[in-house]
PDB file of N, CA and C in Angstrom:
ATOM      1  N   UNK A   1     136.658  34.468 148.811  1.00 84.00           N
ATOM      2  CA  UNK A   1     136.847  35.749 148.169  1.00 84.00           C
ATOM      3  C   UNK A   1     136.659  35.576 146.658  1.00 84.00           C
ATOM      4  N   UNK A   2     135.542  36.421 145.873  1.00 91.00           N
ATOM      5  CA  UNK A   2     135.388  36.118 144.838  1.00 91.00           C
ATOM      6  C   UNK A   2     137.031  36.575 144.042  1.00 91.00           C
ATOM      7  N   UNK A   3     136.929  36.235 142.812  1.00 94.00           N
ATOM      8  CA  UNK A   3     137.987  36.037 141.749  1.00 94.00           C
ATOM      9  C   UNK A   3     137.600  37.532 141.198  1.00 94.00           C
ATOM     10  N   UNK A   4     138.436  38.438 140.642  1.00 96.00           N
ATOM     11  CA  UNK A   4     138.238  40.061 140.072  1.00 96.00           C
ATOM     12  C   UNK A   4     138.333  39.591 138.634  1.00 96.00           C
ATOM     13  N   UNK A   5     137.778  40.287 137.870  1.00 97.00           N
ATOM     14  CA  UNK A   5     137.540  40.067 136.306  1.00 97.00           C
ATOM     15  C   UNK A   5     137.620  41.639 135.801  1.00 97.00           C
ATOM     16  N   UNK A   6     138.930  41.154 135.015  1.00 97.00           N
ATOM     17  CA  UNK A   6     138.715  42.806 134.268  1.00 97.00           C
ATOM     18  C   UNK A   6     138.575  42.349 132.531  1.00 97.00           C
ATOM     19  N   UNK A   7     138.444  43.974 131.859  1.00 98.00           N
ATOM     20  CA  UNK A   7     138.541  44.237 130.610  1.00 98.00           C
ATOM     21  C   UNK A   7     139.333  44.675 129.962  1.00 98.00           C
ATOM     22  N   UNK A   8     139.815  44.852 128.898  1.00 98.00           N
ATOM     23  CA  UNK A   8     140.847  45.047 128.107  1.00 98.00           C
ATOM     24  C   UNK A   8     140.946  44.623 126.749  1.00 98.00           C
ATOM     25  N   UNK A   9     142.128  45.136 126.166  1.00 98.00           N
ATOM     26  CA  UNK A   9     142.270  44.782 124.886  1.00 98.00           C
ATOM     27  C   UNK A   9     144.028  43.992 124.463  1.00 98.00           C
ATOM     28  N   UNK A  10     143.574  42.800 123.972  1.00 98.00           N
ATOM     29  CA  UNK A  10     144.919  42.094 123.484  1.00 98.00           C
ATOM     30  C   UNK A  10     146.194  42.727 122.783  1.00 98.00           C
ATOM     31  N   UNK A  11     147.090  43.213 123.603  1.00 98.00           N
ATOM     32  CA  UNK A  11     148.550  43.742 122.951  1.00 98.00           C
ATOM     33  C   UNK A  11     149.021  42.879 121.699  1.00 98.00           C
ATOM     34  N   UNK A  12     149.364  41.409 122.590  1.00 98.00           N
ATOM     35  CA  UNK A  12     150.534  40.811 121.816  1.00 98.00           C
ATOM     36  C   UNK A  12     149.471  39.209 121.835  1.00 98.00           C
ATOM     37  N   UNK A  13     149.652  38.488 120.962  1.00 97.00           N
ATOM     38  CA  UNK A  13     149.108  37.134 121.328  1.00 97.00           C
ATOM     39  C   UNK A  13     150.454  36.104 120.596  1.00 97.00           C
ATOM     40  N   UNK A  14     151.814  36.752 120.816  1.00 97.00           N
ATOM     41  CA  UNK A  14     153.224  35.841 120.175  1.00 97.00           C
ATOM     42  C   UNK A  14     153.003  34.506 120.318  1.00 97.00           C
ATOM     43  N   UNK A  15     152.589  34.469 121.807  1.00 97.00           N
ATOM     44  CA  UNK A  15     153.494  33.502 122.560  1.00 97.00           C
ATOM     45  C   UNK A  15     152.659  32.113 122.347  1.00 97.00           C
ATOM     46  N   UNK A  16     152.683  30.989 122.702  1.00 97.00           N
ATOM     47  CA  UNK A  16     151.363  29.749 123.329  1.00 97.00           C
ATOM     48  C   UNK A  16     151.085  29.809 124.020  1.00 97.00           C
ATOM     49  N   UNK A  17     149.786  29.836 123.800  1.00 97.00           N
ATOM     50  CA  UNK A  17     148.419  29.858 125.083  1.00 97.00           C
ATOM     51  C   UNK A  17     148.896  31.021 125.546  1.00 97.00           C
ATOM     52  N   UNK A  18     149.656  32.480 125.287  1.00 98.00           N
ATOM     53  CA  UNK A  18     149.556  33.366 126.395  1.00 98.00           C
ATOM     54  C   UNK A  18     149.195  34.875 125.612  1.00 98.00           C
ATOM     55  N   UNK A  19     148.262  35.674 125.991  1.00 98.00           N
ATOM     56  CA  UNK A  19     148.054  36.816 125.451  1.00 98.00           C
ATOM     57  C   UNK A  19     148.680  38.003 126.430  1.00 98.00           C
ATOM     58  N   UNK A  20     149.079  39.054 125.798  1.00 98.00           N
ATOM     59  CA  UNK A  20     149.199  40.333 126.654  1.00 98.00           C
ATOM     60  C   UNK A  20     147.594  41.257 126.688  1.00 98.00           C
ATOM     61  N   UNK A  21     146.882  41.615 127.985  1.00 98.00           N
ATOM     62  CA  UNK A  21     146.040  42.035 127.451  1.00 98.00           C
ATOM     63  C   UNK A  21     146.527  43.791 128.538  1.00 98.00           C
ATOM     64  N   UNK A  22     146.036  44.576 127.966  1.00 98.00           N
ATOM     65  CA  UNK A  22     146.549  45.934 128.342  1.00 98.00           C
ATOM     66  C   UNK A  22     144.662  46.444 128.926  1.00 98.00           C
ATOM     67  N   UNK A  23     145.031  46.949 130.415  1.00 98.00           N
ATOM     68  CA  UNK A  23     143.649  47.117 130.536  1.00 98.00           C
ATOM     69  C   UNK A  23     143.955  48.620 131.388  1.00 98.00           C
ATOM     70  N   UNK A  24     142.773  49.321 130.967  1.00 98.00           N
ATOM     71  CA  UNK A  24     142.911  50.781 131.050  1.00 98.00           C
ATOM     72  C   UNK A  24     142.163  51.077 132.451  1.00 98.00           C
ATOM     73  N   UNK A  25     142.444  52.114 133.333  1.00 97.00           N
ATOM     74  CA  UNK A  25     141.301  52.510 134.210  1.00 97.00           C
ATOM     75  C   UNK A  25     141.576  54.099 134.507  1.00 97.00           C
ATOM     76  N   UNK A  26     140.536  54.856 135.028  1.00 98.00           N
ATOM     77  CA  UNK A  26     140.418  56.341 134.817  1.00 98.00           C
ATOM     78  C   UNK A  26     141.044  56.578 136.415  1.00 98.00           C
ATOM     79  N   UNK A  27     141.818  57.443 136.896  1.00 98.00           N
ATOM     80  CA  UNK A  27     141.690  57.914 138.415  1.00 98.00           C
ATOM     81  C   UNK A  27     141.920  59.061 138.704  1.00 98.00           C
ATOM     82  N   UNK A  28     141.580  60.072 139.494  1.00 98.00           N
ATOM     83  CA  UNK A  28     141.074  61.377 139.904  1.00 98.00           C
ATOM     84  C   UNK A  28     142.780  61.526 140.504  1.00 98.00           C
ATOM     85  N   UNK A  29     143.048  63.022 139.726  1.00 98.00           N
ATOM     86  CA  UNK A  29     144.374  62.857 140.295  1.00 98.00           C
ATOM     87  C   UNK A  29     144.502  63.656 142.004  1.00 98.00           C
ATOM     88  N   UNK A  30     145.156  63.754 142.681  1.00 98.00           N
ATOM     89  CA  UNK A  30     145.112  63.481 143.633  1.00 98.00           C
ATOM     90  C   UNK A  30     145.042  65.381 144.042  1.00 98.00           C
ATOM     91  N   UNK A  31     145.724  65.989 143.408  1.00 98.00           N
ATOM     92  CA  UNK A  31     146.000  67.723 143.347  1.00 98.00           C
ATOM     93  C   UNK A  31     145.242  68.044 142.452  1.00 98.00           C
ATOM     94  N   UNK A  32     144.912  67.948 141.605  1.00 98.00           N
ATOM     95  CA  UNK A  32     144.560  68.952 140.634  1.00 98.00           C
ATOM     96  C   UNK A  32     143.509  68.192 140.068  1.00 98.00           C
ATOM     97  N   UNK A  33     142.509  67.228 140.871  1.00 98.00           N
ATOM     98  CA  UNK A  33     141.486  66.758 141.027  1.00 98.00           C
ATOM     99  C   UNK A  33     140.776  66.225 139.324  1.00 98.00           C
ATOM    100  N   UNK A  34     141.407  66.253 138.659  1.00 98.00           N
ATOM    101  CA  UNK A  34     141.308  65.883 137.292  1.00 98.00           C
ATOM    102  C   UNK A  34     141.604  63.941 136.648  1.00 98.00           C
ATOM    103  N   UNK A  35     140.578  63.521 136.214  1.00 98.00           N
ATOM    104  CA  UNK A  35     140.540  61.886 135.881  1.00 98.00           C
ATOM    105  C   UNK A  35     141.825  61.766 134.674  1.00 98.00           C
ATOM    106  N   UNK A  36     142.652  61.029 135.236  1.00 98.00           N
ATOM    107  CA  UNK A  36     143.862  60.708 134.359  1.00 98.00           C
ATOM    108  C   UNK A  36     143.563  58.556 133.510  1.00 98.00           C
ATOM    109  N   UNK A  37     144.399  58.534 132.264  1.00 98.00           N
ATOM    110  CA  UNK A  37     143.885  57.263 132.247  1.00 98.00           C
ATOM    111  C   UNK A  37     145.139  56.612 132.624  1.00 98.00           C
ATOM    112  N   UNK A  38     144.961  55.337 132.994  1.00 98.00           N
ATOM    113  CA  UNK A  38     146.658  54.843 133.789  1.00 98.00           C
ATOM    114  C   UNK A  38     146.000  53.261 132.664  1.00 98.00           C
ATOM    115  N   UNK A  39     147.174  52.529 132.449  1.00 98.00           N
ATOM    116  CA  UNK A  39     147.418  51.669 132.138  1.00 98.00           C
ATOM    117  C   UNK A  39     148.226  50.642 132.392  1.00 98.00           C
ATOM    118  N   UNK A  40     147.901  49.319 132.322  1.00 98.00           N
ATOM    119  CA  UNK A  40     148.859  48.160 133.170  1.00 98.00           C
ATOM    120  C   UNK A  40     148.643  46.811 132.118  1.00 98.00           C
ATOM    121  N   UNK A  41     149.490  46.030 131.930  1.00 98.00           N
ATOM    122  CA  UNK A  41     149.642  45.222 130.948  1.00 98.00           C
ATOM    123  C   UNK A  41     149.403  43.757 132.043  1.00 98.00           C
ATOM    124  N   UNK A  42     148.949  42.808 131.709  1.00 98.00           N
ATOM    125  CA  UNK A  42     148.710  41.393 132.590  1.00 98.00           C
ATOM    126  C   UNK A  42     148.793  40.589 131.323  1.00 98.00           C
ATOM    127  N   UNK A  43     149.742  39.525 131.878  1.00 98.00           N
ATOM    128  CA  UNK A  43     149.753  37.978 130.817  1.00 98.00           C
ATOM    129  C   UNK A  43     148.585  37.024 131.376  1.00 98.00           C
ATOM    130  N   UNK A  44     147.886  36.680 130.563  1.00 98.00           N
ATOM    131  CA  UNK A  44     147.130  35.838 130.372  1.00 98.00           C
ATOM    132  C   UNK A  44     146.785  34.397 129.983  1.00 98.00           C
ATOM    133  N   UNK A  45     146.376  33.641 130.725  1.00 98.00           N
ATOM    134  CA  UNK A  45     146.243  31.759 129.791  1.00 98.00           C
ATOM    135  C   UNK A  45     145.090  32.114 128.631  1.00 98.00           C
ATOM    136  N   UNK A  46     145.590  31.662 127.531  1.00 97.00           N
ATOM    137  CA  UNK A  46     144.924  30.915 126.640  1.00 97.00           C
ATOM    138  C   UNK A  46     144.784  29.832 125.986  1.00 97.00           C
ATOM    139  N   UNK A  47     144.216  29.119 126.543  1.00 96.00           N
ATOM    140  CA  UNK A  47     144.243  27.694 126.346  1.00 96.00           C
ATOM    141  C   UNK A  47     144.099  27.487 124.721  1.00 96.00           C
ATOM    142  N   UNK A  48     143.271  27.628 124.046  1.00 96.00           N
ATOM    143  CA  UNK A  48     142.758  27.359 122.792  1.00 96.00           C
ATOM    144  C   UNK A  48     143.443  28.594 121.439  1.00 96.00           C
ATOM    145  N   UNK A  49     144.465  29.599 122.472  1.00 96.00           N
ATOM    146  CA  UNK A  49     144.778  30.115 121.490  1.00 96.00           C
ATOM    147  C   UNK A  49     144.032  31.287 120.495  1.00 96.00           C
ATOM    148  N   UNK A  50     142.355  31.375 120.970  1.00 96.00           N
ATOM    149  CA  UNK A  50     141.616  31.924 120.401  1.00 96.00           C
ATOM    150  C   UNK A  50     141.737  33.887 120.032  1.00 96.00           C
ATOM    151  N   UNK A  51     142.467  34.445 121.148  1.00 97.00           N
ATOM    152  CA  UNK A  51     142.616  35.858 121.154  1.00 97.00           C
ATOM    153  C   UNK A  51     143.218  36.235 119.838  1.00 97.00           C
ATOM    154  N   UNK A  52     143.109  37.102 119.455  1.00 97.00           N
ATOM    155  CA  UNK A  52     143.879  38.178 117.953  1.00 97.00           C
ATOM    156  C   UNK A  52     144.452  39.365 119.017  1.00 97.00           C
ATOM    157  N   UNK A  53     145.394  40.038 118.435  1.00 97.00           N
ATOM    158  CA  UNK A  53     145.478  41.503 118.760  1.00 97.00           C
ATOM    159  C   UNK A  53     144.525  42.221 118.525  1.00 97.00           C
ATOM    160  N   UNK A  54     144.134  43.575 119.024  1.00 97.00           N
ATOM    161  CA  UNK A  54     142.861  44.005 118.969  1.00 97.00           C
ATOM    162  C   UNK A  54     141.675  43.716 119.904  1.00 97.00           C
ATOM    163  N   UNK A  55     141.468  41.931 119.884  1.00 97.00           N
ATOM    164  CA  UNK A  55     140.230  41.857 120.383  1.00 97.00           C
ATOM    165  C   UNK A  55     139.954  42.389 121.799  1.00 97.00           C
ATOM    166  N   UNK A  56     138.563  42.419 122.129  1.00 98.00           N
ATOM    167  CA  UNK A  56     138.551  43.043 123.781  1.00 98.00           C
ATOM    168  C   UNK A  56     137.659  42.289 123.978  1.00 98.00           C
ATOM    169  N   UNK A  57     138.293  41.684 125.213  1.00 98.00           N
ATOM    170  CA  UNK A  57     138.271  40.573 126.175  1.00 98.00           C
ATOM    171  C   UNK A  57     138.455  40.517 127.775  1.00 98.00           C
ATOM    172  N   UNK A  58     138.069  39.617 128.516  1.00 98.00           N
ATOM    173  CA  UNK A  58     137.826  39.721 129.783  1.00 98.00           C
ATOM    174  C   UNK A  58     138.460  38.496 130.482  1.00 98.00           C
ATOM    175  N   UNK A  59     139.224  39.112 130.993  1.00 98.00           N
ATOM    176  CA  UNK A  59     140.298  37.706 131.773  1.00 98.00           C
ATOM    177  C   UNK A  59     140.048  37.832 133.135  1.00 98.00           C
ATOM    178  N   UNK A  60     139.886  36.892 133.987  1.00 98.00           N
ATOM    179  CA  UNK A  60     139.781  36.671 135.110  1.00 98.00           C
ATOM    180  C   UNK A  60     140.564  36.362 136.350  1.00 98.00           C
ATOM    181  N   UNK A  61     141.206  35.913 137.743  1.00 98.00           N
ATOM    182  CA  UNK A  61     142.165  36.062 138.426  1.00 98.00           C
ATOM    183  C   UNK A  61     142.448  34.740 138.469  1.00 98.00           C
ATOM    184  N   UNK A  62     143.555  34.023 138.289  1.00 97.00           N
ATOM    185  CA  UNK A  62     143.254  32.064 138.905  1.00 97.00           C
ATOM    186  C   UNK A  62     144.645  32.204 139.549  1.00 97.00           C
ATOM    187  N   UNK A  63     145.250  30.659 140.009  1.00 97.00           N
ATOM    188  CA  UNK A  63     146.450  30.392 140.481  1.00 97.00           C
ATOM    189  C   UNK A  63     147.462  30.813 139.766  1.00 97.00           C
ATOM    190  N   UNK A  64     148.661  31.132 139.896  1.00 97.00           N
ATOM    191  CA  UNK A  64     149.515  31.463 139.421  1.00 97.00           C
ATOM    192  C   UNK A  64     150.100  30.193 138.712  1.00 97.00           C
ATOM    193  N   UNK A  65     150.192  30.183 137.263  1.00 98.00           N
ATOM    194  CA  UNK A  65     150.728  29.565 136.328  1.00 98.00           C
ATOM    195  C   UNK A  65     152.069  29.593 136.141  1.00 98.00           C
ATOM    196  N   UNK A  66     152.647  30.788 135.884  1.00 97.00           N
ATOM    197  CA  UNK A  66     154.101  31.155 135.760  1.00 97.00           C
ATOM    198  C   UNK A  66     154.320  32.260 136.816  1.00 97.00           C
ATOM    199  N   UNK A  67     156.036  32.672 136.533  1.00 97.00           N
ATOM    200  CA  UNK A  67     156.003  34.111 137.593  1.00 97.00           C
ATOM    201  C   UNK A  67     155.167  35.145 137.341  1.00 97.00           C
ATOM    202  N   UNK A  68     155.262  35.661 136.180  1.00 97.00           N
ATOM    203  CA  UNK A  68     153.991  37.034 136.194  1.00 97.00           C
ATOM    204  C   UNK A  68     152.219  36.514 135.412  1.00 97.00           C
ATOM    205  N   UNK A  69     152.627  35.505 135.253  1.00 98.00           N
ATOM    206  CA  UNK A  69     151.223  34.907 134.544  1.00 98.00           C
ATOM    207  C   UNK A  69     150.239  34.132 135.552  1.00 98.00           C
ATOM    208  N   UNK A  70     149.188  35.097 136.088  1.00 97.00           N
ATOM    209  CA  UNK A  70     147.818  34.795 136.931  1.00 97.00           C
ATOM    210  C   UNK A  70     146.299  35.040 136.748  1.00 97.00           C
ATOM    211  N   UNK A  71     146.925  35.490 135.484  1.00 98.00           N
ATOM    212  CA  UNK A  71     145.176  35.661 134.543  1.00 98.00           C
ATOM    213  C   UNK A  71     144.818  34.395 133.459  1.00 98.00           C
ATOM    214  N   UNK A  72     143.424  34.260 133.682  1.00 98.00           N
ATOM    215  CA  UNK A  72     143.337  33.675 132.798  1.00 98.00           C
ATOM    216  C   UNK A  72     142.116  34.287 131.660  1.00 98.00           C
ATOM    217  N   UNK A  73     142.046  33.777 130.464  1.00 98.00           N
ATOM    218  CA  UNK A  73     140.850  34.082 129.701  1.00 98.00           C
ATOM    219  C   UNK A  73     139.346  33.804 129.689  1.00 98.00           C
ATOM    220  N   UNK A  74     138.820  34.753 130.130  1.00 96.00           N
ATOM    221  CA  UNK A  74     137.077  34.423 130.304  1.00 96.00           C
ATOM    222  C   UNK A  74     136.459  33.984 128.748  1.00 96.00           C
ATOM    223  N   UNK A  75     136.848  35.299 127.910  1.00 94.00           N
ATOM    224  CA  UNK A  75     135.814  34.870 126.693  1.00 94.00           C
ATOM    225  C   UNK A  75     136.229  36.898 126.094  1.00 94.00           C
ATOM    226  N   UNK A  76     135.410  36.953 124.762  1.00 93.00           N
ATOM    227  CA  UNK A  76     135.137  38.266 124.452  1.00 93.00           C
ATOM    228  C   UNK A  76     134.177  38.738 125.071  1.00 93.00           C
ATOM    229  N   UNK A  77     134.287  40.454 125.778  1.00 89.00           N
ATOM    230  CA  UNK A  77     133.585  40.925 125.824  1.00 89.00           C
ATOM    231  C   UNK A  77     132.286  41.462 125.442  1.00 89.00           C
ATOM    232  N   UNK A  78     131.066  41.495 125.761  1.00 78.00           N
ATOM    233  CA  UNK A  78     129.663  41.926 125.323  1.00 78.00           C
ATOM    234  C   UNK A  78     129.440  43.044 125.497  1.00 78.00           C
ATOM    235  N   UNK A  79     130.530  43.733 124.725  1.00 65.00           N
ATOM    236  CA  UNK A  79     129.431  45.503 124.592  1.00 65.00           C
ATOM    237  C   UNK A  79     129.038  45.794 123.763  1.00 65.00           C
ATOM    238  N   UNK A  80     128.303  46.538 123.987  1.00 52.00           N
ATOM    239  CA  UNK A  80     126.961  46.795 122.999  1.00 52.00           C
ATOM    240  C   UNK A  80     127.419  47.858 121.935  1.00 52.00           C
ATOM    241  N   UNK A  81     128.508  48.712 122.276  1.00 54.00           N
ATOM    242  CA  UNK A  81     129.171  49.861 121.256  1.00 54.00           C
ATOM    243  C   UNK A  81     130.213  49.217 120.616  1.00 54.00           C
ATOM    244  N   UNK A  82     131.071  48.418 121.343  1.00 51.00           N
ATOM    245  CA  UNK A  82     131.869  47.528 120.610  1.00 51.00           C
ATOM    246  C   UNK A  82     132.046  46.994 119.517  1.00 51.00           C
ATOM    247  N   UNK A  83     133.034  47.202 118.857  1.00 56.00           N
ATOM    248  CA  UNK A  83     132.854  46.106 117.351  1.00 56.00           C
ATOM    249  C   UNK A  83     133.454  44.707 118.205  1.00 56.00           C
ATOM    250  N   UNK A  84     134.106  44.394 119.095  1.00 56.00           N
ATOM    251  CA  UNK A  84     135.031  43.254 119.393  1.00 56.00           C
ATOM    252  C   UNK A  84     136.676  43.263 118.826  1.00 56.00           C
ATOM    253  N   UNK A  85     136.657  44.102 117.958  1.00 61.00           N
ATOM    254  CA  UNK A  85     137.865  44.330 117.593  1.00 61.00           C
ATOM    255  C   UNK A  85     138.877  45.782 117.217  1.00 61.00           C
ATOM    256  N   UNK A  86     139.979  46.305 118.172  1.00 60.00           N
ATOM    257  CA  UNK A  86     140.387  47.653 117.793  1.00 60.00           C
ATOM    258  C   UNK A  86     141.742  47.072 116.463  1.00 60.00           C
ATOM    259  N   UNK A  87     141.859  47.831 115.446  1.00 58.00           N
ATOM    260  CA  UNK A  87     142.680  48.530 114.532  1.00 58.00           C
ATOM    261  C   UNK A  87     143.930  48.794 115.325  1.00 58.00           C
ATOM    262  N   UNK A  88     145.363  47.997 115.265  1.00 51.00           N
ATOM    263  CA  UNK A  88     146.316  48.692 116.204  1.00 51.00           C
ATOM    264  C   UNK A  88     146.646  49.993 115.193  1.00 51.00           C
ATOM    265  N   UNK A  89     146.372  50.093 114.338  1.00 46.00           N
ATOM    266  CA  UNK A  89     147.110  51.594 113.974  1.00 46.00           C
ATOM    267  C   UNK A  89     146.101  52.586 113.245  1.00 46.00           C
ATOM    268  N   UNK A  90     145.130  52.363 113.651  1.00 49.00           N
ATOM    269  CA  UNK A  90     144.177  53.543 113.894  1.00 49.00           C
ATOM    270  C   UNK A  90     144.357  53.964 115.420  1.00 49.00           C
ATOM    271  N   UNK A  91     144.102  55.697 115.173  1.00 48.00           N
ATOM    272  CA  UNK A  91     144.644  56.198 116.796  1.00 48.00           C
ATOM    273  C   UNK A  91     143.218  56.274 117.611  1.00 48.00           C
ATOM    274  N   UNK A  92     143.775  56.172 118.818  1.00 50.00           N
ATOM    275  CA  UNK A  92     142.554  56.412 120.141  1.00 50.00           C
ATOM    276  C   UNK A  92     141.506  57.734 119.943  1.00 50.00           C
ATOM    277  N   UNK A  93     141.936  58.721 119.396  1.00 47.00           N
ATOM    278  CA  UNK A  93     141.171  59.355 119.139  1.00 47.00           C
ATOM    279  C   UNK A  93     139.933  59.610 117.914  1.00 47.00           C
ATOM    280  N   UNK A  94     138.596  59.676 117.912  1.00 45.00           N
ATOM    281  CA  UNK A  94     137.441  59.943 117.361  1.00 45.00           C
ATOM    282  C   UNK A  94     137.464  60.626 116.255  1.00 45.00           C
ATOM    283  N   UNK A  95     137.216  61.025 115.035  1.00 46.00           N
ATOM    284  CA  UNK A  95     137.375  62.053 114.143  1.00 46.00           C
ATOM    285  C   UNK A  95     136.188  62.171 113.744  1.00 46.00           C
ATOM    286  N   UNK A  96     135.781  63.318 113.256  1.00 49.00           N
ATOM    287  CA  UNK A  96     134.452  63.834 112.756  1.00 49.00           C
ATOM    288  C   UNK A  96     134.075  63.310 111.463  1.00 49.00           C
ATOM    289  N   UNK A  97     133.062  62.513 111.071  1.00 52.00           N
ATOM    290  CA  UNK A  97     133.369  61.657 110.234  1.00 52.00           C
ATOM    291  C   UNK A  97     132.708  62.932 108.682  1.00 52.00           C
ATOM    292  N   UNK A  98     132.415  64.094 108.627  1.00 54.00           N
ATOM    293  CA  UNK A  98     132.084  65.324 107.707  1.00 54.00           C
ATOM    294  C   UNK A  98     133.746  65.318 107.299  1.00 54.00           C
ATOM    295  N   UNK A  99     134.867  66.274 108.061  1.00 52.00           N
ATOM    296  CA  UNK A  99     135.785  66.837 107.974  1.00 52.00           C
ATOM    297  C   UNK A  99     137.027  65.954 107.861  1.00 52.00           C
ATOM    298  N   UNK A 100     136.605  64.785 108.870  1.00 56.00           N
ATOM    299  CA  UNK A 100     137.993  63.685 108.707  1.00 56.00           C
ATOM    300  C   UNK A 100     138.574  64.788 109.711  1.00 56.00           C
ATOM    301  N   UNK A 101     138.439  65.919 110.800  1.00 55.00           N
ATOM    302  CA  UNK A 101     138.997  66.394 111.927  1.00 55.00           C
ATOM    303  C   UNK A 101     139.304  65.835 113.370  1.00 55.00           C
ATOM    304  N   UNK A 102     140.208  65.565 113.835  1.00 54.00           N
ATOM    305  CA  UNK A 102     139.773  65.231 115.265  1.00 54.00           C
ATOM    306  C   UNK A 102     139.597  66.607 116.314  1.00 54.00           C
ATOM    307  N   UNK A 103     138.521  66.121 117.646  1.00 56.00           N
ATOM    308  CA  UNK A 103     138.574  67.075 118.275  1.00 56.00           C
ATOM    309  C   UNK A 103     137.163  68.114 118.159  1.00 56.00           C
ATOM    310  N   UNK A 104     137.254  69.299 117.558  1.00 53.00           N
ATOM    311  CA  UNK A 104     136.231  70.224 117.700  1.00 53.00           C
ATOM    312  C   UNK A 104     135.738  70.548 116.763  1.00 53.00           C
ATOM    313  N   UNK A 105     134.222  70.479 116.906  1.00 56.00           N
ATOM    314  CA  UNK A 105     132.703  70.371 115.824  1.00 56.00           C
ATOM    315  C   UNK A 105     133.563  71.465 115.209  1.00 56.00           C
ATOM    316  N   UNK A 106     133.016  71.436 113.671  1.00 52.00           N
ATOM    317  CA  UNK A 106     133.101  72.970 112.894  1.00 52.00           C
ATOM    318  C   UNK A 106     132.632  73.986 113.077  1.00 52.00           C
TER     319      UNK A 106
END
């Protein structure tokens, strides 16, 4: 059975060798048939220590290391829109870069 690999972005990197990475996914709600985003947090190995907060990265499934720690770190992600790194206190939302508005064209 292959190993599942997800994406995400690094919460916390406190600890040694271990990152929090918070990974998002969309799902159709079940009544009112509308895509909601749900979120779930997974501890991660990092061997080398390399993650920052911010970065977005791709951890993969291995043996269980500790009690909740069964991910480990692939590497940074390759997207192409991506900078590799989010701002924790810039918000999720887009702003119009004319008005400095979020939300709806002028």
């Amino acid at each position: 059975m292959p190993r599942r690999v997800m994406q995400g972005v690094v919460v916390s990197d406190a600890m040694d060798k271990t990152i929090v990475v918070k990974v998002e996914r969309r799902v159709m709600h079940p009544i009112y048939k509308k895509f909601v985003r749900q979120s779930k947090k997974y501890l991660a190995h990092d061997e080398a220590n390399a993650a920052k907060a911010g970065d977005i990265v791709r951890i993969r499934e291995c043996r269980p290391l500790s009690r909740r720690k069964c991910w480990e770190l692939v590497g940074a992600a390759e997207d192409e829109g991506a900078e590799g790194r989010i701002d924790a206190a810039s918000g999720a939302g887009a702003t119009d870069g004319a008005t400095g508005q979020e939300g709806r064209p002028a």
